[in-house]
Short mmCIF file of C-alpha atoms in Angstrom, two decimals:
data_model
loop_
_atom_site.label_atom_id
_atom_site.label_comp_id
_atom_site.label_asym_id
_atom_site.label_seq_id
_atom_site.Cartn_x
_atom_site.Cartn_y
_atom_site.Cartn_z
CA MET X 1 109.80 121.65 138.88
CA LYS X 2 109.25 117.93 138.16
CA SER X 3 108.05 116.31 134.96
CA ILE X 4 104.61 114.76 135.09
CA PHE X 5 106.01 111.55 133.61
CA ASN X 6 108.66 111.44 136.32
CA THR X 7 105.91 111.38 138.93
CA LEU X 8 103.96 108.48 137.35
CA PRO X 9 104.03 105.31 139.45
CA LEU X 10 106.30 102.62 138.13
CA PHE X 11 103.52 100.01 138.02
CA LEU X 12 101.43 102.31 135.78
CA LEU X 13 104.23 102.60 133.24
CA VAL X 14 104.65 98.82 133.28
CA PHE X 15 100.89 98.37 132.80
CA ILE X 16 100.91 100.70 129.78
CA ASN X 17 103.80 98.84 128.17
CA VAL X 18 102.14 95.43 128.75
CA ALA X 19 98.82 96.67 127.36
CA GLN X 20 100.51 98.03 124.25
CA ALA X 21 102.34 94.75 123.74
CA GLN X 22 99.03 92.85 123.79
CA GLU X 23 97.40 95.00 121.10
CA LYS X 24 96.83 93.31 117.74
CA LEU X 25 97.06 95.00 114.38
CA LEU X 26 93.63 95.67 112.88
CA SER X 27 94.21 95.75 109.13
CA LYS X 28 92.01 97.75 106.80
CA GLN X 29 90.54 94.61 105.23
CA GLU X 30 89.75 93.14 108.64
CA ALA X 31 88.01 96.38 109.60
CA ILE X 32 85.94 96.23 106.41
CA ASP X 33 85.00 92.59 107.00
CA LEU X 34 83.95 93.29 110.58
CA THR X 35 81.89 96.27 109.46
CA LEU X 36 80.07 94.35 106.72
CA GLU X 37 79.33 91.54 109.18
CA ASN X 38 78.49 93.41 112.36
CA ASN X 39 77.45 97.00 111.63
CA LEU X 40 73.87 97.53 112.80
CA GLY X 41 72.97 100.04 110.09
CA ILE X 42 73.99 97.57 107.38
CA GLN X 43 72.02 94.80 109.07
CA VAL X 44 68.88 96.98 109.11
CA ALA X 45 69.32 97.81 105.41
CA ARG X 46 69.70 94.12 104.56
CA ASN X 47 66.56 93.23 106.51
CA THR X 48 64.66 95.94 104.64
CA LYS X 49 65.91 94.42 101.41
CA LYS X 50 64.53 91.02 102.48
CA ILE X 51 61.12 92.60 103.08
CA ASP X 52 61.12 94.12 99.59
CA GLU X 53 62.21 90.78 98.09
CA ASN X 54 59.26 89.11 99.84
CA ASN X 55 56.91 91.76 98.45
CA ALA X 56 58.27 91.14 94.94
CA SER X 57 57.71 87.36 95.06
CA ILE X 58 54.99 85.52 93.13
CA LEU X 59 53.17 84.93 96.43
CA ASN X 60 52.44 88.66 96.69
CA SER X 61 51.70 89.27 93.00
CA GLY X 62 47.99 88.48 92.84
CA TYR X 63 48.57 85.97 90.03
CA LEU X 64 47.79 82.95 92.19
CA PRO X 65 44.25 81.83 93.04
CA THR X 66 42.72 81.95 96.48
CA VAL X 67 41.31 78.78 98.05
CA THR X 68 39.01 78.82 101.07
CA ALA X 69 37.28 76.03 102.98
CA ASN X 70 33.99 76.39 104.83
CA ALA X 71 32.14 73.99 107.12
CA GLY X 72 29.14 74.22 109.37
CA GLY X 73 26.53 72.31 111.27
CA SER X 74 23.24 72.99 113.05
CA ILE X 75 20.72 71.17 115.23
CA ASP X 76 17.09 72.22 115.33
CA LYS X 77 14.39 70.89 117.72
CA GLN X 78 10.73 71.81 117.16
CA ASN X 79 7.24 70.77 118.14
CA THR X 80 5.22 70.29 114.95
CA GLU X 81 1.51 69.71 114.24
CA GLY X 82 0.23 68.93 110.73
CA GLN X 83 -3.10 67.98 109.09
CA LEU X 84 -3.22 65.39 106.30
CA ALA X 85 -5.50 65.52 103.25
CA SER X 86 -7.70 62.85 104.84
CA GLY X 87 -8.38 65.19 107.70
CA ASP X 88 -6.24 63.35 110.21
CA THR X 89 -3.97 65.41 112.46
CA ARG X 90 -0.48 64.37 113.41
CA THR X 91 1.90 65.91 115.93
CA ALA X 92 5.63 65.59 116.50
CA ASP X 93 7.04 66.76 119.81
CA GLY X 94 10.77 67.50 119.99
CA ALA X 95 11.41 66.64 116.32
CA GLU X 96 15.13 67.05 115.70
CA THR X 97 16.67 68.22 112.43
CA ARG X 98 20.47 68.01 111.87
CA ARG X 99 22.21 69.81 109.02
CA TYR X 100 25.91 69.59 108.02
CA ASN X 101 27.78 71.22 105.16
CA ALA X 102 31.33 71.62 103.87
CA SER X 103 32.74 73.28 100.78
CA VAL X 104 35.97 74.27 99.08
CA ASN X 105 35.91 77.52 97.12
CA VAL X 106 38.42 78.64 94.49
CA ASN X 107 38.60 82.21 93.20
CA TYR X 108 40.89 83.41 90.43
CA THR X 109 41.13 86.78 88.76
CA LEU X 110 41.66 86.41 85.03
CA PHE X 111 41.95 90.11 84.29
CA ASP X 112 41.95 93.18 86.55
CA GLY X 113 42.72 95.93 84.08
CA LEU X 114 46.51 95.18 84.23
CA ASN X 115 46.65 96.51 87.78
CA ARG X 116 48.44 93.47 89.22
CA TYR X 117 50.77 93.30 86.19
CA TYR X 118 52.13 96.80 86.76
CA SER X 119 51.97 96.46 90.54
CA TYR X 120 54.13 93.35 90.28
CA LYS X 121 56.65 95.21 88.09
CA SER X 122 56.61 98.05 90.62
CA PHE X 123 57.46 95.58 93.41
CA LYS X 124 60.34 94.22 91.30
CA GLU X 125 61.71 97.72 90.80
CA ARG X 126 61.37 98.40 94.50
CA SER X 127 63.32 95.22 95.26
CA GLN X 128 66.15 96.39 92.96
CA GLN X 129 65.98 99.83 94.53
CA SER X 130 66.35 98.21 97.93
CA GLU X 131 69.57 96.54 96.75
CA LEU X 132 70.88 99.96 95.78
CA GLU X 133 69.92 101.31 99.21
CA VAL X 134 71.93 98.53 100.83
CA ARG X 135 74.88 99.51 98.65
CA GLN X 136 74.40 103.17 99.62
CA THR X 137 74.36 102.23 103.31
CA ILE X 138 77.51 100.16 102.86
CA GLU X 139 79.27 103.01 101.03
CA ASN X 140 78.36 105.54 103.69
CA THR X 141 79.38 103.15 106.46
CA ILE X 142 82.70 102.31 104.79
CA LEU X 143 83.44 106.02 104.40
CA GLN X 144 82.54 106.56 108.05
CA LEU X 145 84.72 103.60 108.98
CA PHE X 146 87.80 104.98 107.26
CA SER X 147 87.26 108.50 108.52
CA VAL X 148 87.51 107.06 112.05
CA TYR X 149 90.15 104.44 111.18
CA TYR X 150 92.49 107.02 109.65
CA GLU X 151 91.88 109.31 112.60
CA VAL X 152 93.08 106.48 114.85
CA ALA X 153 96.11 106.07 112.57
CA ARG X 154 96.80 109.82 112.63
CA LEU X 155 96.58 109.99 116.41
CA THR X 156 98.83 106.93 116.60
CA GLU X 157 101.48 108.72 114.56
CA ASN X 158 100.99 111.91 116.56
CA THR X 159 101.44 110.00 119.81
CA LYS X 160 104.69 108.48 118.56
CA ASN X 161 105.94 111.90 117.45
CA LEU X 162 105.05 113.38 120.85
CA GLU X 163 106.83 110.49 122.57
CA GLN X 164 109.94 111.27 120.55
CA ALA X 165 109.61 114.95 121.40
CA LEU X 166 109.39 114.06 125.09
CA GLU X 167 112.52 111.90 124.84
CA ILE X 168 114.37 114.78 123.16
CA SER X 169 113.28 117.11 125.97
CA LYS X 170 114.46 114.61 128.59
CA ASP X 171 117.88 114.38 126.93
CA ARG X 172 118.02 118.16 126.85
CA LEU X 173 117.24 118.29 130.59
CA LYS X 174 120.07 115.85 131.32
CA ARG X 175 122.48 117.89 129.22
CA ALA X 176 121.39 121.15 130.87
CA THR X 177 121.75 119.59 134.32
CA TYR X 178 125.29 118.38 133.60
CA GLN X 179 126.25 121.76 132.17
CA PHE X 180 124.83 123.52 135.24
CA GLU X 181 126.75 121.22 137.56
CA TYR X 182 129.97 122.04 135.72
CA GLY X 183 129.17 125.75 135.68
CA GLN X 184 128.71 125.98 131.94
CA ASN X 185 125.21 127.55 132.14
CA THR X 186 122.78 129.03 134.59
CA GLY X 187 119.96 127.32 136.39
CA LEU X 188 117.56 129.04 134.00
CA ASP X 189 118.33 126.51 131.25
CA VAL X 190 117.46 123.67 133.62
CA LEU X 191 114.15 125.30 134.58
CA ASN X 192 113.27 125.92 130.92
CA ALA X 193 114.01 122.28 130.10
CA GLU X 194 111.78 121.10 132.94
CA VAL X 195 108.95 123.37 131.77
CA ASP X 196 109.25 122.01 128.24
CA ILE X 197 109.19 118.42 129.54
CA ASN X 198 105.98 119.12 131.43
CA THR X 199 104.47 120.71 128.32
CA ASP X 200 105.44 117.72 126.18
CA SER X 201 104.10 115.34 128.84
CA ILE X 202 100.73 117.07 128.90
CA ASN X 203 100.53 117.03 125.10
CA LEU X 204 101.35 113.34 125.08
CA LEU X 205 98.74 112.53 127.72
CA ASN X 206 96.09 114.47 125.78
CA SER X 207 97.02 112.71 122.55
CA ARG X 208 96.75 109.30 124.20
CA GLN X 209 93.34 110.22 125.61
CA GLN X 210 92.13 111.32 122.16
CA LEU X 211 93.47 108.07 120.72
CA ARG X 212 91.54 105.96 123.23
CA ASN X 213 88.35 107.91 122.59
CA THR X 214 88.71 107.52 118.82
CA MET X 215 89.39 103.81 119.19
CA ARG X 216 86.08 103.48 121.02
CA ASP X 217 84.40 105.36 118.15
CA LEU X 218 85.83 102.84 115.71
CA ASN X 219 84.70 99.89 117.85
CA LEU X 220 81.21 101.38 117.78
CA VAL X 221 81.22 101.37 113.97
CA LEU X 222 82.48 97.76 114.05
CA ASN X 223 79.77 96.88 116.61
CA ARG X 224 82.13 95.12 118.98
CA GLU X 225 83.33 95.57 122.56
CA LEU X 226 84.08 99.26 123.02
CA SER X 227 87.11 98.53 125.18
CA ALA X 228 88.76 96.30 122.55
CA GLN X 229 92.38 97.35 121.98
CA PHE X 230 94.08 97.28 118.59
CA LEU X 231 96.74 98.89 116.43
CA ALA X 232 95.85 100.76 113.24
CA ASP X 233 97.77 100.41 110.00
CA THR X 234 99.39 103.81 109.35
CA THR X 235 100.38 103.07 105.75
CA VAL X 236 98.41 104.93 103.08
CA ASN X 237 98.25 103.84 99.44
CA PHE X 238 96.65 106.10 96.86
CA VAL X 239 94.79 104.78 93.81
CA PRO X 240 97.05 105.38 90.80
CA GLY X 241 96.00 106.87 87.48
CA LEU X 242 92.87 108.76 88.53
CA GLN X 243 91.67 111.25 85.94
CA MET X 244 88.98 113.88 86.15
CA GLU X 245 87.27 112.90 82.91
CA ASN X 246 87.01 109.25 83.93
CA MET X 247 85.71 110.18 87.38
CA HIS X 248 83.08 112.43 85.78
CA ASN X 249 81.90 109.69 83.42
CA GLU X 250 81.83 107.11 86.20
CA ALA X 251 79.72 109.44 88.34
CA LYS X 252 77.14 109.83 85.57
CA SER X 253 76.66 106.08 85.22
CA ASN X 254 77.44 104.69 88.69
CA ASN X 255 76.54 107.35 91.24
CA ILE X 256 74.21 105.75 93.75
CA ARG X 257 71.91 108.77 94.06
CA LEU X 258 71.31 108.84 90.31
CA GLN X 259 70.57 105.12 90.23
CA LEU X 260 68.12 105.43 93.13
CA VAL X 261 66.17 108.26 91.54
CA GLU X 262 66.07 106.31 88.26
CA LYS X 263 64.47 103.38 90.07
CA GLU X 264 62.03 105.72 91.78
CA MET X 265 60.99 107.08 88.38
CA ASN X 266 60.37 103.54 87.10
CA ILE X 267 58.25 102.74 90.14
CA THR X 268 56.20 105.91 89.66
CA MET X 269 55.73 105.13 85.96
CA TYR X 270 54.34 101.68 86.80
CA ASN X 271 52.08 103.28 89.39
CA VAL X 272 50.69 105.56 86.66
CA LYS X 273 49.91 102.57 84.43
CA ALA X 274 48.41 100.62 87.33
CA ALA X 275 46.17 103.55 88.21
CA LYS X 276 44.64 103.44 84.70
CA SER X 277 43.22 100.00 85.45
CA VAL X 278 40.13 101.74 86.86
CA PHE X 279 38.98 102.25 83.25
CA LEU X 280 38.99 98.52 82.47
CA PRO X 281 36.77 95.65 83.67
CA THR X 282 37.66 92.88 86.08
CA ILE X 283 37.04 89.27 85.06
CA GLY X 284 37.20 86.42 87.53
CA LEU X 285 36.52 82.70 87.89
CA THR X 286 34.93 81.01 90.87
CA GLY X 287 34.53 77.33 91.60
CA THR X 288 33.01 75.45 94.52
CA TYR X 289 32.87 71.83 95.55
CA GLY X 290 30.28 71.30 98.28
CA TRP X 291 28.80 68.59 100.48
CA ASN X 292 25.52 68.90 102.38
CA GLU X 293 23.69 66.46 104.63
CA SER X 294 20.52 66.80 106.65
CA SER X 295 18.55 64.34 108.81
CA ASN X 296 15.07 64.71 110.30
CA ASN X 297 13.33 62.29 112.69
CA SER X 298 9.96 63.99 112.45
CA PRO X 299 7.08 61.66 111.41
CA LEU X 300 5.82 64.51 109.26
CA ALA X 301 8.96 64.70 107.12
CA PHE X 302 8.97 63.20 103.62
CA LEU X 303 12.72 62.42 103.80
CA ILE X 304 14.46 61.21 106.93
CA GLN X 305 17.99 61.90 105.55
CA ASN X 306 19.24 63.83 102.56
CA THR X 307 22.87 64.03 101.28
CA SER X 308 24.11 66.03 98.29
CA THR X 309 27.49 66.80 96.70
CA GLY X 310 28.26 68.96 93.73
CA VAL X 311 30.56 71.24 91.82
CA THR X 312 29.73 74.80 90.85
CA GLY X 313 31.66 77.05 88.48
CA ALA X 314 31.04 80.63 87.41
CA VAL X 315 32.55 83.49 85.47
CA ASN X 316 31.94 87.00 86.69
CA LEU X 317 32.65 90.40 85.17
CA SER X 318 32.73 93.69 87.02
CA TRP X 319 33.15 97.06 85.35
CA ASN X 320 33.10 100.24 87.36
CA LEU X 321 31.77 102.65 84.76
CA PHE X 322 31.97 105.71 87.00
CA ASP X 323 33.37 106.02 90.51
CA GLY X 324 32.52 109.65 91.11
CA GLY X 325 35.85 110.88 89.68
CA ARG X 326 38.17 109.38 92.28
CA GLY X 327 39.98 107.22 89.71
CA VAL X 328 40.66 110.14 87.37
CA THR X 329 41.89 112.25 90.26
CA GLY X 330 44.23 109.47 91.37
CA ILE X 331 45.72 109.18 87.87
CA LYS X 332 46.32 112.93 87.69
CA ASN X 333 48.08 112.94 91.05
CA VAL X 334 50.32 110.01 90.13
CA LYS X 335 51.29 111.73 86.88
CA ILE X 336 52.22 114.86 88.83
CA GLY X 337 54.35 112.66 91.09
CA TYR X 338 56.17 111.34 88.02
CA GLU X 339 56.84 114.89 86.86
CA ASN X 340 58.27 115.67 90.28
CA GLN X 341 60.59 112.67 89.96
CA GLU X 342 61.83 114.00 86.61
CA LEU X 343 62.57 117.37 88.18
CA LEU X 344 64.28 115.71 91.13
CA LYS X 345 66.45 113.68 88.75
CA LYS X 346 67.60 116.85 86.97
CA GLN X 347 68.43 118.43 90.32
CA ILE X 348 70.41 115.39 91.47
CA GLU X 349 72.30 115.30 88.15
CA LEU X 350 73.41 118.89 88.71
CA GLU X 351 74.34 118.17 92.32
CA VAL X 352 76.38 115.09 91.36
CA GLU X 353 78.21 117.06 88.69
CA ARG X 354 79.00 119.73 91.26
CA ASP X 355 80.01 117.19 93.89
CA ILE X 356 82.40 115.28 91.63
CA THR X 357 84.03 118.53 90.46
CA ASN X 358 84.43 119.75 94.03
CA ALA X 359 85.72 116.35 95.14
CA TRP X 360 88.30 116.30 92.36
CA ASP X 361 89.52 119.79 93.25
CA SER X 362 89.72 118.85 96.93
CA TYR X 363 91.61 115.67 96.06
CA THR X 364 94.20 117.35 93.82
CA ASN X 365 94.62 120.18 96.32
CA ALA X 366 95.10 117.69 99.17
CA LEU X 367 97.77 115.83 97.18
CA TYR X 368 99.61 119.10 96.55
CA VAL X 369 99.42 120.03 100.25
CA LEU X 370 100.77 116.58 101.13
CA GLU X 371 103.70 117.02 98.75
CA VAL X 372 104.50 120.43 100.24
CA GLN X 373 104.22 119.14 103.81
CA GLU X 374 106.56 116.23 103.04
CA LYS X 375 109.17 118.66 101.69
CA ASN X 376 108.61 120.92 104.70
CA LEU X 377 109.10 117.93 107.02
CA GLN X 378 112.39 117.04 105.37
CA THR X 379 113.57 120.64 105.64
CA ASN X 380 112.67 120.86 109.32
CA GLN X 381 114.32 117.48 109.98
CA ASN X 382 117.58 118.69 108.43
CA ASN X 383 117.33 121.97 110.32
CA PHE X 384 116.77 120.18 113.63
CA ASN X 385 119.71 117.84 113.02
CA ARG X 386 122.04 120.79 112.41
CA THR X 387 120.63 122.71 115.38
CA ASP X 388 121.07 119.65 117.61
CA GLU X 389 124.75 119.36 116.62
CA ARG X 390 125.36 123.07 117.22
CA TYR X 391 123.50 122.90 120.55
CA LYS X 392 125.80 120.12 121.71
CA LEU X 393 128.73 122.36 120.80
CA GLY X 394 127.21 125.30 122.68
CA GLN X 395 126.79 127.39 119.52
CA VAL X 396 122.99 127.90 119.89
CA THR X 397 120.86 128.67 122.91
CA SER X 398 118.29 126.36 124.46
CA ILE X 399 115.54 128.65 123.13
CA GLU X 400 116.78 128.20 119.56
CA PHE X 401 117.02 124.45 120.09
CA ARG X 402 113.47 124.33 121.46
CA GLN X 403 112.18 126.32 118.49
CA ALA X 404 113.83 123.91 116.05
CA GLN X 405 112.30 121.01 117.99
CA LEU X 406 108.82 122.56 117.87
CA ASN X 407 109.21 123.29 114.16
CA LEU X 408 110.03 119.63 113.54
CA LEU X 409 107.13 118.42 115.67
CA ASN X 410 104.66 120.75 113.96
CA ALA X 411 105.95 119.62 110.55
CA GLU X 412 105.46 115.96 111.54
CA LEU X 413 101.92 116.61 112.74
CA ALA X 414 101.08 118.64 109.63
CA GLN X 415 102.46 115.98 107.30
CA SER X 416 100.44 113.28 109.06
CA GLN X 417 97.29 115.39 108.86
CA ALA X 418 97.86 116.10 105.16
CA LYS X 419 98.40 112.41 104.38
CA TYR X 420 95.13 111.22 105.85
CA SER X 421 93.18 114.25 104.60
CA ALA X 422 94.33 113.43 101.07
CA LYS X 423 93.28 109.80 101.44
CA LEU X 424 89.83 110.75 102.76
CA ALA X 425 89.42 113.21 99.89
CA GLU X 426 90.21 110.36 97.50
CA LEU X 427 87.65 108.07 99.17
CA GLN X 428 84.96 110.76 99.01
CA MET X 429 85.62 111.23 95.31
CA LEU X 430 85.47 107.48 94.71
CA GLN X 431 82.14 107.32 96.54
CA ILE X 432 80.61 110.07 94.40
CA SER X 433 81.84 108.33 91.24
CA GLY X 434 80.39 105.01 92.43
CA GLN X 435 83.80 103.30 92.61
CA LEU X 436 84.30 103.15 96.38
CA LEU X 437 83.56 99.43 96.66
CA ASN X 438 85.68 98.54 93.61
CA VAL X 439 89.10 99.62 94.88
CA ASP X 440 91.68 97.97 97.07
CA PHE X 441 92.02 99.77 100.36
#
């Protein structure tokens, strides 16, 4: 039997080595910067924030007056017959009358029952809520980024461990072949070594394929060319000095879900106050500056041309004393909506308290598992080193050597998995406590 790697064309191996040499390290900070700049979800959230900022500007508040300009003109031709007091009759055929007018009108609402006042405050709250939604999108995207980034790092470590395992199996095959040639073992040891090489080769190929797929997933989050090659930083640094009590307090004051529901309650409260404006009058000012001109060539007309300009101002008051009950119904419904927001806030508070407690337990448990796996890795490393020495001396069988090799490989994979699982558990806890964007990755 032949190893799969032994059958690979030489040019393919050279291509792989050249491609790996051209890969550039993508640091965690660079990944964050690319995500903040390019991620499509973050761009959509920022555009939504711009819309809400526009809605909260003075131009959309109703506090500014409206100014309109009007102009018109008309031409009128008529045949006219008239009788004077003396009894004489006069006629005018095709008498033409021209009329022109232009005006500028200004309207301003002095008082509308405080509707625009509370509507403007509601828009301001919505603008602040939109900022929080951008932060929520960034937090979720950053967490998604690192879940994929650390998966790339884990698969990178796994691939290196599998490469080392393959090299160990190749050395074992050489040793078994030499021993067989000198009559120190049977051909069965050589066949077993070849089988193990093929198994390690397949595992390595699968790991490399998973690594390429995950790298494309990360490029998708970064919104860049999916085929871009890079190296992930496999170092993991944990935030020191985390305490459950501090995380719990931070979650109460900084959790993004709690802050969003608080803003939603403020918006609903302003909507309640704005709805009550139906009980109050509306007072407005209007002003007009106008110009009018007319000309008439009829011999019967008293004036051939007439021009007038003037300014008009007025104050108007409108008070809807009864609208059939629609206003009262609207106020009741908005108040019920505010009550629902209060209930939703209580529910979210309980969920956040549960989430931070669960996240802390998962974090501390993951750290303990990591500690155990690191000790287990050291134990299996020592055991493999001793087994390797005894195997060279012919004191253990190839099956025992293979088992020690597999134990070491499994310990390496488990330790790598535990390391990144612990880091992701830490990031999830930091997100719930509202501290995800305040730490150094």
